[in-house]
Structure formats: structure tokens, C-alpha cells
Amino acid sequence: VARTNYGRELWNSLLPLVEEDDGLPALRTQGMWTAKKLYFVCQYLEQFTRGMKNSRTKFPSGLTYVDLFCGTGVSQVEVMGERVRRYPGSPLIAANTPTPFDRLILIDKDPRYTEALRQRLSSAAAIPQIDIHTEDANLAAPAIADRVPHDSLNVMFVDPYSLDIHYETIRRIASTKSMDLLILFSDRFDLGRNVYKYYYPAHEHTKLDRFLGTTNWREQLDQLDDQSGANVRRLFAGIYEHQLEKIGYRYHDRIQLDGPQGPVFTLLYASKHELGLTYCHIAAKEDFEGSRNLFG
Ligand SMILES: C[S@@+](CC[C@H](N)C(=O)[O-])C[C@H]1O[C@@H](n2cnc3c(N)ncnc32)[C@H](O)[C@@H]1O
């Protein structure tokens, strides 16, 4: 069978770069799903850049990667009873794809994180332009939209801790661009825990209303017969996809990230073109556990 994916090689080449503690801040997490998420991002970005490298006639400004919650470049996973593992964060992956991006636009609101990232990326010579900004992704949405060239092909990763990304931010940045989206949906921790307790009864616009860009989810929730966790998560993913369809995202998919007790997050993938889905599907097929066994 012809190989379609070289993301595993990229992943394995990045692990030794981040293995040693370099004294700079790292993001700390207690869930292996973080590693699964990053592994998927790695597979996907490798696919996307290799697949689209010849698209310059259509996109003279080449390929742009936008990361709205970019972090420090390293994630440290601390699972109880296991040794601490360090993984490459999304901006470090994007800075090292074998077919390089032409431009990285990286945003985080924590100045310690953007400074650590600046230092970690200082040797990523293959990328002609790396812009790192310390700002709130929602407040800075109009400025971010202006930084993304209109004639480049873009992919944007949105990876907040909870439901912190406003739909309006996505609309502002992505609606008029060629931009594939990968958005982490905190549908177990934030949504699952808070929907009935806080979001549903609230009278003013809640974080969930701003995330979804609509308030009419309450009626849809009322009409749902089976209000099991899985069904509620499915309803909200569907509502979000419908919102994305309004700004041109006709093609979408969901990648479920599991923890030991079942689903924890959903990664929502969306594209305005069918081809984008192909890359997402190939990336999703790559087995993180299998890779761990193979490469320790
Ligand atoms: C889950 S981490 C991102 C991890 C990163 N994608 C990676 O792969 O390593 C979330 C990040 O969002 C940042 N953050 C939180 N709220 C933000 C906001 N409103 N705008 C920009 N960054 C924000 C945090 O400082 C944190 O670094």
C-alpha cells in the first residue's frame, strides 16, 4: 500500500527536541489526551503542507498557519504514577513541517508564554516570517484578521482551555479567507459540567452563547428527548457546525479525544473545500497508541 502520511516521522523528530527541561515555561496538563491532540495536529499539518505545496498559482502568498491560543511550544503531561512526558506544542509542530509554512501568526495572552515560544522558535530558520503577538485572541480579532494575507492558503488552530473562543472571532478572521479550521471543543469539562447549572438558566449572554454565536440552543436542548451526555455533546457539535456552515464551512468532521473514562474533548475540523476533509481523515487514521508502542 502506498504511504500517504509522514507525520509520524515529523513527530518522532520533534520528541528529542523537547525531551530535556530547557528551563523555560511549559504548559502542564494531566491528561494523555493532550498528547493525542498534538499527535493529530502533527499528522494533519504534515498532510496539509505537503498536499498544498504546489498551490502557489492560486495562492501567491503561500501557506499561513494561525494559532490563536499558541502556548509555549512545549506541553508537559504529568499522569499520576507515570513518568513526566514532554511533547511538542502546536506552534513548534507548525514551525517544523518538512514542507514549511511561509508564515506563522501565533497569539497567546500570557507574555511569559510568548517569550518562551520566541526563544524556542529562534532556530526555526525554514519559515520566512514568524509573528508572535501577546494579546487576547477575542479582543484582537480585527487586527489578527488584517494580518492574514487575502491571497494565502491558511489553516487556523484554536485550542483554548475551555469555551473561550467567541464565534464572532472565528467569523471575523475566517469568513472571507481560504482557511481550514481546527477548533478544540471543551464539550465534556466545560459544557458537560456547566450547561444545566450555569448556562441554561442565565439571562444574560454566557460564555456558551458567545462560543456558539447564538442563543437559540436552549430551545433545541428542550426538544432533545434523550439528554444523555453523549447526546447533548452531539447536539452542541451539530449547532456549532451549523454556525460554521453560515460562513462557508460546508465540510466538517469531529475527532473525539478520549481519556481513561471516555470522551473528554472534541476536535472540530472544518473546511470550505472537500479536499481539506481528505487530509483530516488521513490524519485521524494514524494511531497514537500504535506509534507510542513502536517508538517508546
Ligand atoms: C491549551 S493551551 C494551548 C496549547 C497549545 N495549542 C499547544 O499545543 O501547546 C491554551 C493557551 O491559551 C492561552 N489563552 C487563554 N486565554 C486566551 C485568550 N483569550 N487569548 C489568547 N490566548 C489565551 C493560555 O495562556 C494558554 O497558553
CSV table of C-alpha atoms and ligand atoms in Angstrom, one decimal:
chain,number,residue,atom,x,y,z
A,1,VAL,CA,0.0,0.0,0.0
A,2,ALA,CA,1.4,3.4,-1.0
A,3,ARG,CA,2.1,5.6,2.1
A,4,THR,CA,0.1,8.7,2.4
A,5,ASN,CA,1.3,10.0,5.7
A,6,TYR,CA,4.7,11.0,7.0
A,7,GLY,CA,3.5,12.8,10.2
A,8,ARG,CA,4.9,10.1,12.4
A,9,GLU,CA,8.4,10.9,11.3
A,10,LEU,CA,7.9,14.5,12.0
A,11,TRP,CA,6.5,13.7,15.5
A,12,ASN,CA,9.5,11.4,16.2
A,13,SER,CA,11.9,14.1,15.1
A,14,LEU,CA,10.4,16.6,17.4
A,15,LEU,CA,10.2,14.5,20.6
A,16,PRO,CA,14.0,14.6,21.2
A,17,LEU,CA,14.0,18.4,20.8
A,18,VAL,CA,11.7,18.9,23.7
A,19,GLU,CA,12.6,15.9,25.9
A,20,GLU,CA,15.0,17.8,28.2
A,21,ASP,CA,13.8,20.5,30.5
A,22,ASP,CA,15.2,23.7,29.0
A,23,GLY,CA,14.2,25.9,32.0
A,24,LEU,CA,11.6,27.8,30.0
A,25,PRO,CA,7.9,27.6,31.0
A,26,ALA,CA,6.0,24.6,29.6
A,27,LEU,CA,2.2,24.1,29.7
A,28,ARG,CA,1.3,21.4,32.3
A,29,THR,CA,-1.5,19.0,31.8
A,30,GLN,CA,-2.7,15.8,33.5
A,31,GLY,CA,-4.2,14.1,30.5
A,32,MET,CA,-2.8,11.9,27.8
A,33,TRP,CA,-5.5,13.4,25.5
A,34,THR,CA,-3.1,16.4,25.2
A,35,ALA,CA,-0.6,14.2,23.5
A,36,LYS,CA,-3.3,12.6,21.3
A,37,LYS,CA,-4.4,16.1,20.3
A,38,LEU,CA,-0.9,17.2,19.4
A,39,TYR,CA,-0.2,14.0,17.5
A,40,PHE,CA,-3.3,14.6,15.4
A,41,VAL,CA,-2.3,18.2,14.8
A,42,CYS,CA,1.1,16.9,13.7
A,43,GLN,CA,-0.3,14.4,11.3
A,44,TYR,CA,-2.7,17.0,9.9
A,45,LEU,CA,-0.2,19.8,9.4
A,46,GLU,CA,2.2,17.5,7.7
A,47,GLN,CA,-0.5,16.4,5.3
A,48,PHE,CA,-1.8,19.9,4.7
A,49,THR,CA,1.6,21.4,3.9
A,50,ARG,CA,2.8,18.5,1.7
A,51,GLY,CA,-0.6,18.3,-0.1
A,52,MET,CA,-0.9,22.1,-0.8
A,53,LYS,CA,2.7,23.0,-1.5
A,54,ASN,CA,2.0,23.4,-5.2
A,55,SER,CA,-0.9,25.8,-4.8
A,56,ARG,CA,1.2,28.9,-5.4
A,57,THR,CA,-0.5,29.9,-8.6
A,58,LYS,CA,-3.8,30.1,-6.8
A,59,PHE,CA,-2.3,31.5,-3.5
A,60,PRO,CA,0.6,33.7,-4.3
A,61,SER,CA,1.3,34.4,-0.6
A,62,GLY,CA,1.7,30.7,0.0
A,63,LEU,CA,0.7,28.8,3.2
A,64,THR,CA,-0.1,30.5,6.5
A,65,TYR,CA,-0.5,28.9,9.9
A,66,VAL,CA,-2.6,30.8,12.5
A,67,ASP,CA,-2.6,29.7,16.2
A,68,LEU,CA,-4.9,31.8,18.5
A,69,PHE,CA,-4.0,30.0,21.8
A,70,CYS,CA,-0.5,29.0,20.9
A,71,GLY,CA,1.1,28.4,24.4
A,72,THR,CA,4.8,27.9,25.0
A,73,GLY,CA,5.8,25.4,22.3
A,74,VAL,CA,6.1,22.6,24.9
A,75,SER,CA,3.4,20.6,26.8
A,76,GLN,CA,4.3,18.6,29.8
A,77,VAL,CA,2.0,15.7,30.5
A,78,GLU,CA,2.0,14.6,34.2
A,79,VAL,CA,-0.1,11.5,34.6
A,80,MET,CA,-0.2,10.1,38.1
A,81,GLY,CA,2.1,7.2,38.6
A,82,GLU,CA,3.8,7.7,35.2
A,83,ARG,CA,7.0,9.5,34.2
A,84,VAL,CA,6.6,13.1,33.1
A,85,ARG,CA,6.5,13.3,29.3
A,86,ARG,CA,7.2,16.4,27.2
A,87,TYR,CA,5.6,16.9,23.8
A,88,PRO,CA,6.0,19.5,21.1
A,89,GLY,CA,3.3,22.1,21.2
A,90,SER,CA,1.3,23.2,18.2
A,91,PRO,CA,3.5,26.2,17.1
A,92,LEU,CA,6.6,24.0,17.3
A,93,ILE,CA,5.0,21.4,15.1
A,94,ALA,CA,3.9,24.1,12.6
A,95,ALA,CA,7.4,25.5,12.6
A,96,ASN,CA,9.0,22.2,11.6
A,97,THR,CA,6.8,20.6,8.9
A,98,PRO,CA,9.1,19.1,6.1
A,99,THR,CA,7.3,21.3,3.6
A,100,PRO,CA,7.4,24.6,5.5
A,101,PHE,CA,4.7,27.2,6.0
A,102,ASP,CA,5.6,30.6,4.6
A,103,ARG,CA,4.3,32.4,7.6
A,104,LEU,CA,3.2,31.7,11.2
A,105,ILE,CA,0.9,34.0,13.1
A,106,LEU,CA,1.0,33.0,16.8
A,107,ILE,CA,-1.1,34.5,19.6
A,108,ASP,CA,-1.2,34.0,23.3
A,109,LYS,CA,-2.3,36.3,26.0
A,110,ASP,CA,0.3,35.3,28.5
A,111,PRO,CA,3.6,37.2,28.0
A,112,ARG,CA,5.7,34.6,29.7
A,113,TYR,CA,4.4,32.0,27.2
A,114,THR,CA,5.0,34.1,24.1
A,115,GLU,CA,8.5,34.9,25.3
A,116,ALA,CA,9.3,31.2,25.9
A,117,LEU,CA,7.9,30.5,22.5
A,118,ARG,CA,10.0,33.2,20.9
A,119,GLN,CA,13.1,31.6,22.3
A,120,ARG,CA,12.1,28.1,21.3
A,121,LEU,CA,11.4,29.2,17.7
A,122,SER,CA,14.5,31.3,17.3
A,123,SER,CA,16.2,28.4,15.5
A,124,ALA,CA,13.3,27.6,13.1
A,125,ALA,CA,15.1,29.1,10.2
A,126,ALA,CA,12.9,27.5,7.4
A,127,ILE,CA,10.0,29.8,8.0
A,128,PRO,CA,10.4,33.2,6.3
A,129,GLN,CA,8.0,35.0,8.7
A,130,ILE,CA,7.1,34.3,12.3
A,131,ASP,CA,4.9,36.8,14.0
A,132,ILE,CA,4.3,36.3,17.7
A,133,HIS,CA,1.8,38.5,19.5
A,134,THR,CA,0.8,38.8,23.1
A,135,GLU,CA,-2.9,39.6,23.2
A,136,ASP,CA,-6.3,38.3,23.9
A,137,ALA,CA,-7.4,36.5,20.7
A,138,ASN,CA,-11.0,37.6,21.0
A,139,LEU,CA,-10.3,41.3,21.7
A,140,ALA,CA,-7.6,41.4,18.9
A,141,ALA,CA,-9.7,39.6,16.3
A,142,PRO,CA,-9.9,42.5,13.8
A,143,ALA,CA,-6.1,43.0,14.0
A,144,ILE,CA,-5.5,39.3,13.6
A,145,ALA,CA,-7.8,39.2,10.6
A,146,ASP,CA,-5.8,42.1,9.0
A,147,ARG,CA,-2.5,40.2,9.4
A,148,VAL,CA,-3.6,37.2,7.4
A,149,PRO,CA,-3.0,37.8,3.7
A,150,HIS,CA,-6.0,37.5,1.5
A,151,ASP,CA,-4.1,35.6,-1.1
A,152,SER,CA,-2.6,32.8,1.1
A,153,LEU,CA,-4.0,29.4,2.0
A,154,ASN,CA,-4.5,29.3,5.7
A,155,VAL,CA,-5.0,26.8,8.5
A,156,MET,CA,-6.0,28.0,11.9
A,157,PHE,CA,-5.8,26.0,15.1
A,158,VAL,CA,-7.9,27.2,18.1
A,159,ASP,CA,-7.0,25.5,21.3
A,160,PRO,CA,-8.4,27.2,24.4
A,161,TYR,CA,-8.6,25.6,27.8
A,162,SER,CA,-12.4,25.8,27.8
A,163,LEU,CA,-15.1,27.5,25.7
A,164,ASP,CA,-13.0,30.7,25.5
A,165,ILE,CA,-13.2,31.4,21.7
A,166,HIS,CA,-16.1,33.6,20.5
A,167,TYR,CA,-17.8,32.6,17.3
A,168,GLU,CA,-17.6,36.2,16.3
A,169,THR,CA,-13.8,35.9,16.5
A,170,ILE,CA,-13.8,33.0,14.1
A,171,ARG,CA,-16.2,34.7,11.8
A,172,ARG,CA,-14.1,37.9,11.8
A,173,ILE,CA,-10.9,36.1,10.9
A,174,ALA,CA,-12.1,33.3,8.7
A,175,SER,CA,-15.2,34.2,6.8
A,176,THR,CA,-13.5,35.9,3.8
A,177,LYS,CA,-10.4,33.8,3.7
A,178,SER,CA,-9.4,30.4,2.4
A,179,MET,CA,-8.8,29.0,5.8
A,180,ASP,CA,-9.3,25.5,7.3
A,181,LEU,CA,-10.2,25.3,10.9
A,182,LEU,CA,-9.3,23.0,13.8
A,183,ILE,CA,-11.1,24.0,16.9
A,184,LEU,CA,-11.0,22.3,20.3
A,185,PHE,CA,-14.4,22.0,21.8
A,186,SER,CA,-14.4,21.5,25.5
A,187,ASP,CA,-17.7,19.6,25.4
A,188,ARG,CA,-17.1,17.4,28.4
A,189,PHE,CA,-15.4,19.5,31.0
A,190,ASP,CA,-16.9,23.0,30.5
A,191,LEU,CA,-20.1,22.3,28.5
A,192,GLY,CA,-20.9,19.0,30.1
A,193,ARG,CA,-20.4,20.2,33.7
A,194,ASN,CA,-22.0,23.7,33.3
A,195,VAL,CA,-24.7,23.6,30.7
A,196,TYR,CA,-27.6,22.9,33.0
A,197,LYS,CA,-26.2,24.5,36.1
A,198,TYR,CA,-25.0,27.9,34.7
A,199,TYR,CA,-25.5,28.4,31.0
A,200,TYR,CA,-29.1,27.3,30.6
A,201,PRO,CA,-30.7,29.4,33.4
A,202,ALA,CA,-28.6,32.5,32.7
A,203,HIS,CA,-30.4,35.5,31.5
A,204,GLU,CA,-27.5,37.4,30.0
A,205,HIS,CA,-25.2,36.2,27.3
A,206,THR,CA,-23.0,33.5,28.7
A,207,LYS,CA,-19.6,32.1,27.6
A,208,LEU,CA,-21.5,29.3,25.8
A,209,ASP,CA,-23.7,31.8,23.9
A,210,ARG,CA,-20.5,33.7,22.8
A,211,PHE,CA,-18.8,30.4,21.9
A,212,LEU,CA,-21.7,29.3,19.7
A,213,GLY,CA,-22.6,32.7,18.4
A,214,THR,CA,-26.3,32.1,19.1
A,215,THR,CA,-28.7,31.8,22.0
A,216,ASN,CA,-31.3,29.5,20.4
A,217,TRP,CA,-29.6,26.4,21.7
A,218,ARG,CA,-31.9,26.4,24.7
A,219,GLU,CA,-34.9,25.6,22.7
A,220,GLN,CA,-33.0,22.8,20.9
A,221,LEU,CA,-31.9,21.4,24.2
A,222,ASP,CA,-35.6,21.5,25.5
A,223,GLN,CA,-36.6,19.4,22.4
A,224,LEU,CA,-34.0,16.8,22.9
A,225,ASP,CA,-35.6,13.6,24.2
A,226,ASP,CA,-32.5,11.7,25.2
A,227,GLN,CA,-30.5,14.2,27.3
A,228,SER,CA,-27.6,11.8,28.0
A,229,GLY,CA,-24.1,13.3,28.0
A,230,ALA,CA,-23.2,11.8,24.6
A,231,ASN,CA,-26.4,13.1,23.0
A,232,VAL,CA,-26.0,16.6,24.5
A,233,ARG,CA,-22.5,16.7,23.2
A,234,ARG,CA,-23.7,15.7,19.7
A,235,LEU,CA,-26.4,18.4,19.7
A,236,PHE,CA,-23.9,21.1,20.5
A,237,ALA,CA,-21.3,19.9,18.0
A,238,GLY,CA,-24.1,20.0,15.4
A,239,ILE,CA,-25.2,23.5,16.4
A,240,TYR,CA,-21.6,24.7,16.1
A,241,GLU,CA,-21.2,23.1,12.7
A,242,HIS,CA,-24.3,24.8,11.6
A,243,GLN,CA,-22.9,28.1,12.7
A,244,LEU,CA,-19.7,27.4,10.7
A,245,GLU,CA,-21.8,26.5,7.7
A,246,LYS,CA,-23.2,30.0,7.7
A,247,ILE,CA,-19.7,31.4,7.0
A,248,GLY,CA,-18.9,28.9,4.2
A,249,TYR,CA,-17.7,25.8,6.1
A,250,ARG,CA,-19.7,23.2,4.3
A,251,TYR,CA,-17.3,20.3,5.1
A,252,HIS,CA,-16.6,19.3,8.6
A,253,ASP,CA,-15.7,16.4,10.9
A,254,ARG,CA,-15.3,15.6,14.6
A,255,ILE,CA,-12.4,13.9,16.2
A,256,GLN,CA,-13.1,12.6,19.6
A,257,LEU,CA,-10.3,12.7,22.2
A,258,ASP,CA,-10.7,10.2,24.9
A,259,GLY,CA,-9.4,10.0,28.5
A,260,PRO,CA,-9.5,6.9,30.7
A,261,GLN,CA,-13.2,7.5,31.4
A,262,GLY,CA,-14.4,8.2,27.9
A,263,PRO,CA,-14.6,11.2,25.7
A,264,VAL,CA,-13.0,14.5,27.0
A,265,PHE,CA,-12.8,16.9,24.1
A,266,THR,CA,-13.9,17.0,20.5
A,267,LEU,CA,-11.7,18.5,17.9
A,268,LEU,CA,-13.9,20.1,15.3
A,269,TYR,CA,-12.4,20.3,11.8
A,270,ALA,CA,-14.0,22.5,9.1
A,271,SER,CA,-13.1,23.4,5.6
A,272,LYS,CA,-14.7,25.3,2.8
A,273,HIS,CA,-13.4,22.7,0.3
A,274,GLU,CA,-13.9,19.0,0.2
A,275,LEU,CA,-10.2,18.3,-0.2
A,276,GLY,CA,-9.5,19.6,3.3
A,277,LEU,CA,-11.5,16.7,4.7
A,278,THR,CA,-9.2,14.2,3.0
A,279,TYR,CA,-6.2,15.5,5.0
A,280,CYS,CA,-8.3,15.4,8.2
A,281,HIS,CA,-9.4,11.8,7.6
A,282,ILE,CA,-5.9,10.5,6.8
A,283,ALA,CA,-4.5,12.3,9.9
A,284,ALA,CA,-7.3,10.8,12.1
A,285,LYS,CA,-6.5,7.3,10.9
A,286,GLU,CA,-2.9,7.5,12.4
A,287,ASP,CA,-2.8,5.6,15.7
A,288,PHE,CA,-1.2,7.5,18.5
A,289,GLU,CA,-1.1,4.4,20.8
A,290,GLY,CA,0.4,2.3,18.0
A,291,SER,CA,3.0,5.0,17.5
A,292,ARG,CA,3.8,5.0,21.2
A,293,ASN,CA,4.3,1.3,21.2
A,294,LEU,CA,6.5,1.4,18.2
A,295,PHE,CA,8.7,4.3,19.2
A,296,GLY,CA,8.6,4.1,23.0
B,1,LIG,C1,-4.5,24.6,25.9
B,1,LIG,S1,-3.3,25.9,25.9
B,1,LIG,C2,-2.7,25.9,24.2
B,1,LIG,C3,-1.8,24.8,23.9
B,1,LIG,C4,-1.1,24.9,22.6
B,1,LIG,N1,-2.0,24.8,21.4
B,1,LIG,C5,-0.1,23.7,22.4
B,1,LIG,O1,-0.3,22.9,21.5
B,1,LIG,O2,0.9,23.7,23.2
B,1,LIG,C6,-4.3,27.3,26.0
B,1,LIG,C7,-3.5,28.6,25.9
B,1,LIG,O3,-4.4,29.7,25.7
B,1,LIG,C8,-3.9,30.9,26.3
B,1,LIG,N2,-5.0,31.8,26.4
B,1,LIG,C9,-6.0,31.7,27.3
B,1,LIG,N3,-7.0,32.7,27.0
B,1,LIG,C10,-6.5,33.3,25.9
B,1,LIG,C11,-7.1,34.4,25.1
B,1,LIG,N4,-8.2,34.9,25.4
B,1,LIG,N5,-6.4,34.8,24.0
B,1,LIG,C12,-5.2,34.2,23.7
B,1,LIG,N6,-4.6,33.2,24.5
B,1,LIG,C13,-5.3,32.8,25.6
B,1,LIG,C14,-3.2,30.4,27.6
B,1,LIG,O4,-2.2,31.3,28.0
B,1,LIG,C15,-2.6,29.0,27.1
B,1,LIG,O5,-1.3,29.2,26.7
